[in-house]
Amino acid sequence: MVTPPEKNTRYEAGTKASATIDDDNWVSSNAPKLPDRYADESYKLFSEVKVADPTPEEGIVIRNKLVWRILPFLCIGYHLMFVDKQTLGSSAILGILKDARLNADQFNWLTSIFYFGYMIAEFPQNWALQRFPVAKWLAGNLIIWGAITLLHIPCHNFASLFVVRLLLGLAEACIVPSFLLIMSMFFTYQEQAVIMPIMWSIGNSSPITSGLLSYGVLHIHTGHFAPWKWLMFICGVITIIFGAFVYFMLPDSPLYANFLTKEERAKAVLRIKDNHSGIEQKRFKKEQFIEAIKDPKTWLFAAHSLTQEMANGTATQYSLLIKSFGFTVLQTTLLGAVLGAMNFLSLATAALVLHYTRNSRAWISLFAYIPVALSSILLLSLPSENRWGLVAGIWVRSATGVPYAIVMIWAANASAGHTKKTTVIALYHIGYGLGNIISPQLFRPQWKPRYRPTWIIILVFAAVVPAIIVMILRFYLAHENERRDKMEVENDIADNGIIETINPDGTKERTIVDKNQLDLTDRQNLKFRYVL
């Protein structure tokens, strides 16, 4: 049991709820307390292990172990996810349009229907991620996802591909949310701000892999087994194998990290206590769900995702766009690889800046929107004969991954309480799905070959509007931090709370714990400060 604090210590949750502990260990009825079944999962660990906060040296040792055992899975997973997403776009120049007798509208709908499945499954997938072990659920979806990728191979018309793409979206809906939850359980907010662009740089470098794979399969001659089928086969098998590795080697939370001792697991939890968000809680809490829906920043983050992703059609269209500038198929596959290198460079630079700065998420995102806007301007204004300038316009769009990666983890970091966090993540990715449903439809056949209306829409709604949303979020959250700082000066806001356990004999036992073990939301816990 945690040692009770000094007499007259006050406990805060929400506004000014408090409790006083006297010499008889009496607790007033208005203390922030909850039954043990609703406590954060870390409470179970601290019921068994008593440790002090890790020293700076211990913290570094634990962090390094986590980086080497967790980060590779996240980076490889992101990379495979992006490669698999690009298989359809790559297949467009590898023969799938001819083999499946697809026209331009049907091809665009195969991209959109993927995100219909993604959007439909977002809430069920996030509910499952709260209810079941995160890494195990992720592994199952990876294996299913790889199997569905293989199902593209026997498809020979629009209808069959339509069904397979829908199913693929259903499976992939859990991938990014699970990665966000895993990061939030193992790393501090500052570490997450750096790790997310690193992961995204590895993921967004996927055009290198896609380009080289496409180049390679073009040289495989196996009769009726077309190059695009080889691409699907290779990607599907690798994803299934990776899913098996995730199942057996990726821990569900610090509590199950077998490469750490039990004491190190407890210290791994204490190491991130300044996040004020706990580890996880397996019960759905209706009040946290309602709070997430009513919270204005939830919708600001979702609106950013929706608007920014309206430009993501270029991720599946870039091969067709580059080819339309007058390059051969082989040249297009190699020029697409350059886009991957540009993606990696921009996100790696962002990660480096975030490592050496604090609360700079909004400013870095705003700066990244400058080349994103420049891309649309180049593609609108350059003459068709300037094909290298047009390709450069595609390449500089690589900066769009920076605000996407930063704001996505920002949304997760700006929410506490496990049900609230999963709800915010789900709504963010529903916005992501809606944006990606709209995006392919902007590349209308009648707007070929320059797609000038497309680039105007993308300039306004996928560069200017999301940049404005980022500024609003920055000032809104900074103002809330200032309000909480003032409240903390004026009121005694404690770090602790109470968990009640009913023993087999019916007696009630109360344990004083750190508030991180109460699974409080960011609004309930006035010690919580929003990263900027």
Coordinates of N, CA, C and O in Angstrom, one line a residue, residues 196 200 295-312 347 361-370 372 397 399-412 424-436 438-439 457-474 477:
M196 N 7.7 9.8 -33.7 CA 6.7 9.7 -34.7 C 7.2 10.1 -36.1 O 7.0 9.4 -37.1
W200 N 7.5 7.8 -39.3 CA 6.8 8.2 -40.6 C 7.8 8.4 -41.7 O 7.5 8.2 -42.9
D295 N -15.5 17.7 -26.5 CA -14.2 18.5 -26.5 C -14.0 19.2 -27.8 O -13.8 18.5 -28.8
P296 N -13.9 20.5 -27.9 CA -13.6 21.2 -29.2 C -12.4 20.7 -29.9 O -12.3 20.6 -31.1
K297 N -11.3 20.4 -29.1 CA -10.0 20.1 -29.8 C -10.1 18.7 -30.5 O -9.4 18.5 -31.5
T298 N -11.0 17.9 -30.0 CA -11.2 16.6 -30.7 C -11.6 16.8 -32.2 O -11.1 16.2 -33.1
W299 N -12.5 17.8 -32.4 CA -13.0 18.1 -33.7 C -12.0 18.9 -34.5 O -12.0 18.8 -35.8
L300 N -11.2 19.7 -33.9 CA -10.2 20.5 -34.6 C -9.1 19.5 -35.1 O -8.7 19.6 -36.3
F301 N -8.7 18.5 -34.3 CA -7.8 17.5 -34.8 C -8.4 16.7 -35.9 O -7.7 16.4 -36.9
A302 N -9.6 16.3 -35.8 CA -10.3 15.5 -36.9 C -10.4 16.3 -38.1 O -10.2 15.8 -39.2
A303 N -10.7 17.6 -38.0 CA -10.8 18.5 -39.2 C -9.5 18.7 -39.9 O -9.4 18.7 -41.1
H304 N -8.4 18.7 -39.1 CA -7.1 18.8 -39.7 C -6.8 17.6 -40.5 O -6.3 17.6 -41.6
S305 N -7.1 16.4 -39.9 CA -6.9 15.1 -40.6 C -7.7 15.1 -41.9 O -7.1 14.7 -43.0
L306 N -8.9 15.5 -41.9 CA -9.8 15.4 -43.1 C -9.3 16.3 -44.2 O -9.1 15.9 -45.3
T307 N -9.0 17.6 -43.8 CA -8.5 18.5 -44.9 C -7.2 18.2 -45.5 O -7.0 18.2 -46.7
Q308 N -6.2 17.8 -44.6 CA -4.9 17.5 -45.1 C -4.9 16.3 -46.0 O -4.2 16.3 -47.0
E309 N -5.7 15.3 -45.6 CA -5.7 14.1 -46.4 C -6.4 14.2 -47.7 O -6.4 13.3 -48.5
M310 N -7.1 15.3 -48.0 CA -7.7 15.5 -49.3 C -6.6 15.6 -50.4 O -7.0 15.4 -51.6
A311 N -5.4 15.7 -50.0 CA -4.3 15.7 -51.0 C -3.6 14.3 -51.1 O -2.7 14.2 -51.9
N312 N -4.1 13.4 -50.3 CA -3.3 12.1 -50.3 C -3.5 11.2 -51.5 O -2.9 10.2 -51.7
L347 N 11.0 14.2 -43.2 CA 10.6 13.7 -41.9 C 11.8 13.5 -40.9 O 11.6 13.8 -39.7
R361 N 5.7 21.8 -32.0 CA 5.0 21.0 -33.0 C 4.2 21.8 -34.0 O 4.2 21.6 -35.2
A362 N 3.5 22.9 -33.5 CA 2.7 23.7 -34.4 C 3.6 24.5 -35.4 O 3.3 24.6 -36.6
W363 N 4.7 25.0 -34.9 CA 5.6 25.9 -35.8 C 6.2 25.0 -36.9 O 6.3 25.5 -38.0
I364 N 6.7 23.8 -36.5 CA 7.3 23.0 -37.5 C 6.2 22.6 -38.6 O 6.5 22.5 -39.8
S365 N 5.0 22.3 -38.1 CA 3.9 21.9 -39.0 C 3.6 23.0 -40.0 O 3.4 22.8 -41.2
L366 N 3.5 24.3 -39.4 CA 3.2 25.4 -40.3 C 4.3 25.7 -41.3 O 4.0 26.0 -42.5
F367 N 5.6 25.5 -40.9 CA 6.7 25.7 -41.9 C 6.6 24.7 -43.0 O 6.9 25.0 -44.1
A368 N 6.2 23.4 -42.6 CA 6.1 22.3 -43.6 C 5.1 22.6 -44.7 O 5.1 22.1 -45.8
Y369 N 4.0 23.4 -44.3 CA 3.0 23.7 -45.3 C 3.4 24.6 -46.4 O 2.7 24.7 -47.4
I370 N 4.6 25.3 -46.2 CA 5.1 26.2 -47.3 C 5.4 25.4 -48.6 O 4.9 25.7 -49.6
V372 N 4.4 22.5 -49.3 CA 3.2 21.8 -49.8 C 2.4 22.7 -50.6 O 1.9 22.3 -51.7
R397 N 6.1 17.9 -52.6 CA 4.9 17.5 -51.8 C 5.3 16.6 -50.6 O 4.5 16.4 -49.7
A399 N 6.9 17.1 -48.1 CA 6.8 17.8 -46.8 C 5.5 17.6 -46.2 O 5.3 17.8 -45.0
T400 N 4.5 17.2 -46.9 CA 3.1 17.0 -46.3 C 3.1 15.9 -45.2 O 2.3 15.9 -44.3
G401 N 4.1 15.0 -45.3 CA 4.1 14.0 -44.2 C 4.5 14.6 -42.9 O 4.2 14.0 -41.8
V402 N 5.2 15.7 -42.8 CA 5.6 16.3 -41.6 C 4.4 16.7 -40.7 O 4.3 16.3 -39.6
P403 N 3.5 17.6 -41.2 CA 2.4 18.0 -40.3 C 1.5 16.8 -40.0 O 0.9 16.7 -38.9
Y404 N 1.4 15.9 -41.0 CA 0.5 14.7 -40.7 C 1.0 13.9 -39.5 O 0.3 13.6 -38.6
A405 N 2.3 13.6 -39.5 CA 2.9 12.8 -38.5 C 2.9 13.5 -37.1 O 2.5 13.0 -36.1
I406 N 3.2 14.8 -37.2 CA 3.3 15.6 -35.9 C 1.9 15.8 -35.3 O 1.7 15.6 -34.1
V407 N 1.0 16.2 -36.1 CA -0.4 16.5 -35.6 C -1.1 15.2 -35.1 O -1.9 15.3 -34.2
M408 N -0.8 14.1 -35.8 CA -1.5 12.9 -35.4 C -1.1 12.5 -34.0 O -1.9 12.1 -33.1
I409 N 0.2 12.5 -33.7 CA 0.7 12.1 -32.3 C 0.3 13.2 -31.4 O 0.1 13.0 -30.2
W410 N 0.2 14.5 -31.8 CA -0.2 15.6 -31.0 C -1.6 15.4 -30.5 O -1.9 15.6 -29.3
A411 N -2.5 14.9 -31.4 CA -3.9 14.6 -31.0 C -3.9 13.6 -29.9 O -4.7 13.7 -29.0
A412 N -3.1 12.5 -30.0 CA -3.1 11.5 -29.0 C -2.5 12.0 -27.7 O -3.0 11.7 -26.6
V424 N -10.7 9.8 -29.4 CA -10.0 10.9 -30.2 C -9.3 10.3 -31.3 O -9.3 10.8 -32.5
I425 N -8.5 9.2 -31.1 CA -7.8 8.6 -32.2 C -8.7 8.1 -33.3 O -8.5 8.2 -34.5
A426 N -9.8 7.5 -32.8 CA -10.8 6.9 -33.8 C -11.4 8.1 -34.7 O -11.5 7.9 -35.9
L427 N -11.8 9.2 -34.0 CA -12.4 10.3 -34.8 C -11.3 10.9 -35.7 O -11.6 11.4 -36.8
Y428 N -10.1 11.0 -35.2 CA -9.0 11.5 -36.1 C -8.9 10.7 -37.4 O -8.8 11.2 -38.5
H429 N -9.0 9.4 -37.2 CA -8.8 8.5 -38.4 C -10.1 8.3 -39.2 O -10.0 8.0 -40.4
I430 N -11.2 8.7 -38.6 CA -12.4 8.8 -39.4 C -12.3 10.0 -40.4 O -12.6 10.0 -41.6
G431 N -11.7 11.1 -39.8 CA -11.4 12.3 -40.7 C -10.4 11.9 -41.7 O -10.5 12.3 -42.9
Y432 N -9.4 11.1 -41.4 CA -8.4 10.6 -42.3 C -9.1 9.8 -43.4 O -8.8 10.0 -44.6
G433 N -10.0 8.9 -43.0 CA -10.7 8.1 -44.0 C -11.6 9.0 -45.0 O -11.6 8.8 -46.2
L434 N -12.3 10.0 -44.4 CA -13.1 10.8 -45.2 C -12.3 11.6 -46.2 O -12.6 11.7 -47.4
G435 N -11.1 12.1 -45.8 CA -10.2 12.9 -46.7 C -9.7 12.0 -47.8 O -9.6 12.5 -48.9
N436 N -9.4 10.8 -47.5 CA -8.9 9.9 -48.5 C -10.0 9.3 -49.4 O -9.7 8.9 -50.5
I438 N -12.4 11.4 -50.4 CA -12.6 12.5 -51.3 C -11.4 12.6 -52.3 O -11.6 12.9 -53.5
S439 N -10.2 12.4 -51.8 CA -9.0 12.7 -52.5 C -8.9 12.1 -53.9 O -8.6 12.8 -54.9
I457 N -8.0 23.0 -55.6 CA -8.7 22.5 -54.5 C -7.7 22.0 -53.4 O -7.8 22.3 -52.2
I458 N -6.6 21.3 -53.8 CA -5.6 20.8 -52.9 C -4.9 22.0 -52.2 O -4.6 22.0 -51.0
L459 N -4.6 23.0 -53.0 CA -3.9 24.2 -52.4 C -4.7 24.8 -51.3 O -4.1 25.1 -50.2
V460 N -6.0 25.0 -51.5 CA -6.8 25.7 -50.5 C -7.1 24.8 -49.4 O -6.9 25.1 -48.2
F461 N -7.7 23.6 -49.7 CA -8.2 22.7 -48.6 C -7.2 21.8 -48.0 O -7.5 21.3 -46.9
A462 N -6.1 21.6 -48.6 CA -5.1 20.6 -48.0 C -3.8 21.3 -47.7 O -2.8 20.7 -47.2
A463 N -3.7 22.6 -47.8 CA -2.5 23.4 -47.4 C -2.9 24.6 -46.5 O -2.5 24.7 -45.3
V464 N -3.8 25.5 -47.0 CA -4.1 26.7 -46.3 C -5.0 26.4 -45.1 O -4.7 26.8 -44.0
V465 N -6.1 25.6 -45.3 CA -7.1 25.3 -44.3 C -6.4 24.6 -43.1 O -6.6 25.0 -41.9
P466 N -5.7 23.5 -43.4 CA -5.1 22.8 -42.2 C -4.0 23.6 -41.5 O -3.9 23.5 -40.3
A467 N -3.4 24.5 -42.2 CA -2.4 25.4 -41.5 C -3.1 26.3 -40.6 O -2.6 26.6 -39.4
I468 N -4.3 26.8 -41.0 CA -5.1 27.7 -40.1 C -5.5 26.9 -38.8 O -5.5 27.4 -37.7
I469 N -5.9 25.6 -39.1 CA -6.4 24.8 -37.9 C -5.2 24.6 -36.9 O -5.5 24.6 -35.7
V470 N -4.0 24.3 -37.4 CA -2.9 24.2 -36.6 C -2.7 25.4 -35.7 O -2.4 25.3 -34.5
M471 N -2.8 26.6 -36.3 CA -2.6 27.8 -35.5 C -3.7 27.9 -34.4 O -3.4 28.3 -33.3
I472 N -4.9 27.6 -34.8 CA -6.0 27.7 -33.8 C -5.7 26.7 -32.6 O -5.9 27.1 -31.5
L473 N -5.3 25.5 -33.0 CA -5.0 24.5 -31.9 C -3.9 25.0 -31.0 O -4.0 24.9 -29.8
R474 N -2.9 25.6 -31.6 CA -1.7 26.0 -30.8 C -2.2 27.1 -29.8 O -1.8 27.0 -28.6
L477 N -4.7 25.6 -27.0 CA -4.1 24.8 -26.0 C -3.1 25.6 -25.1 O -3.0 25.3 -23.9

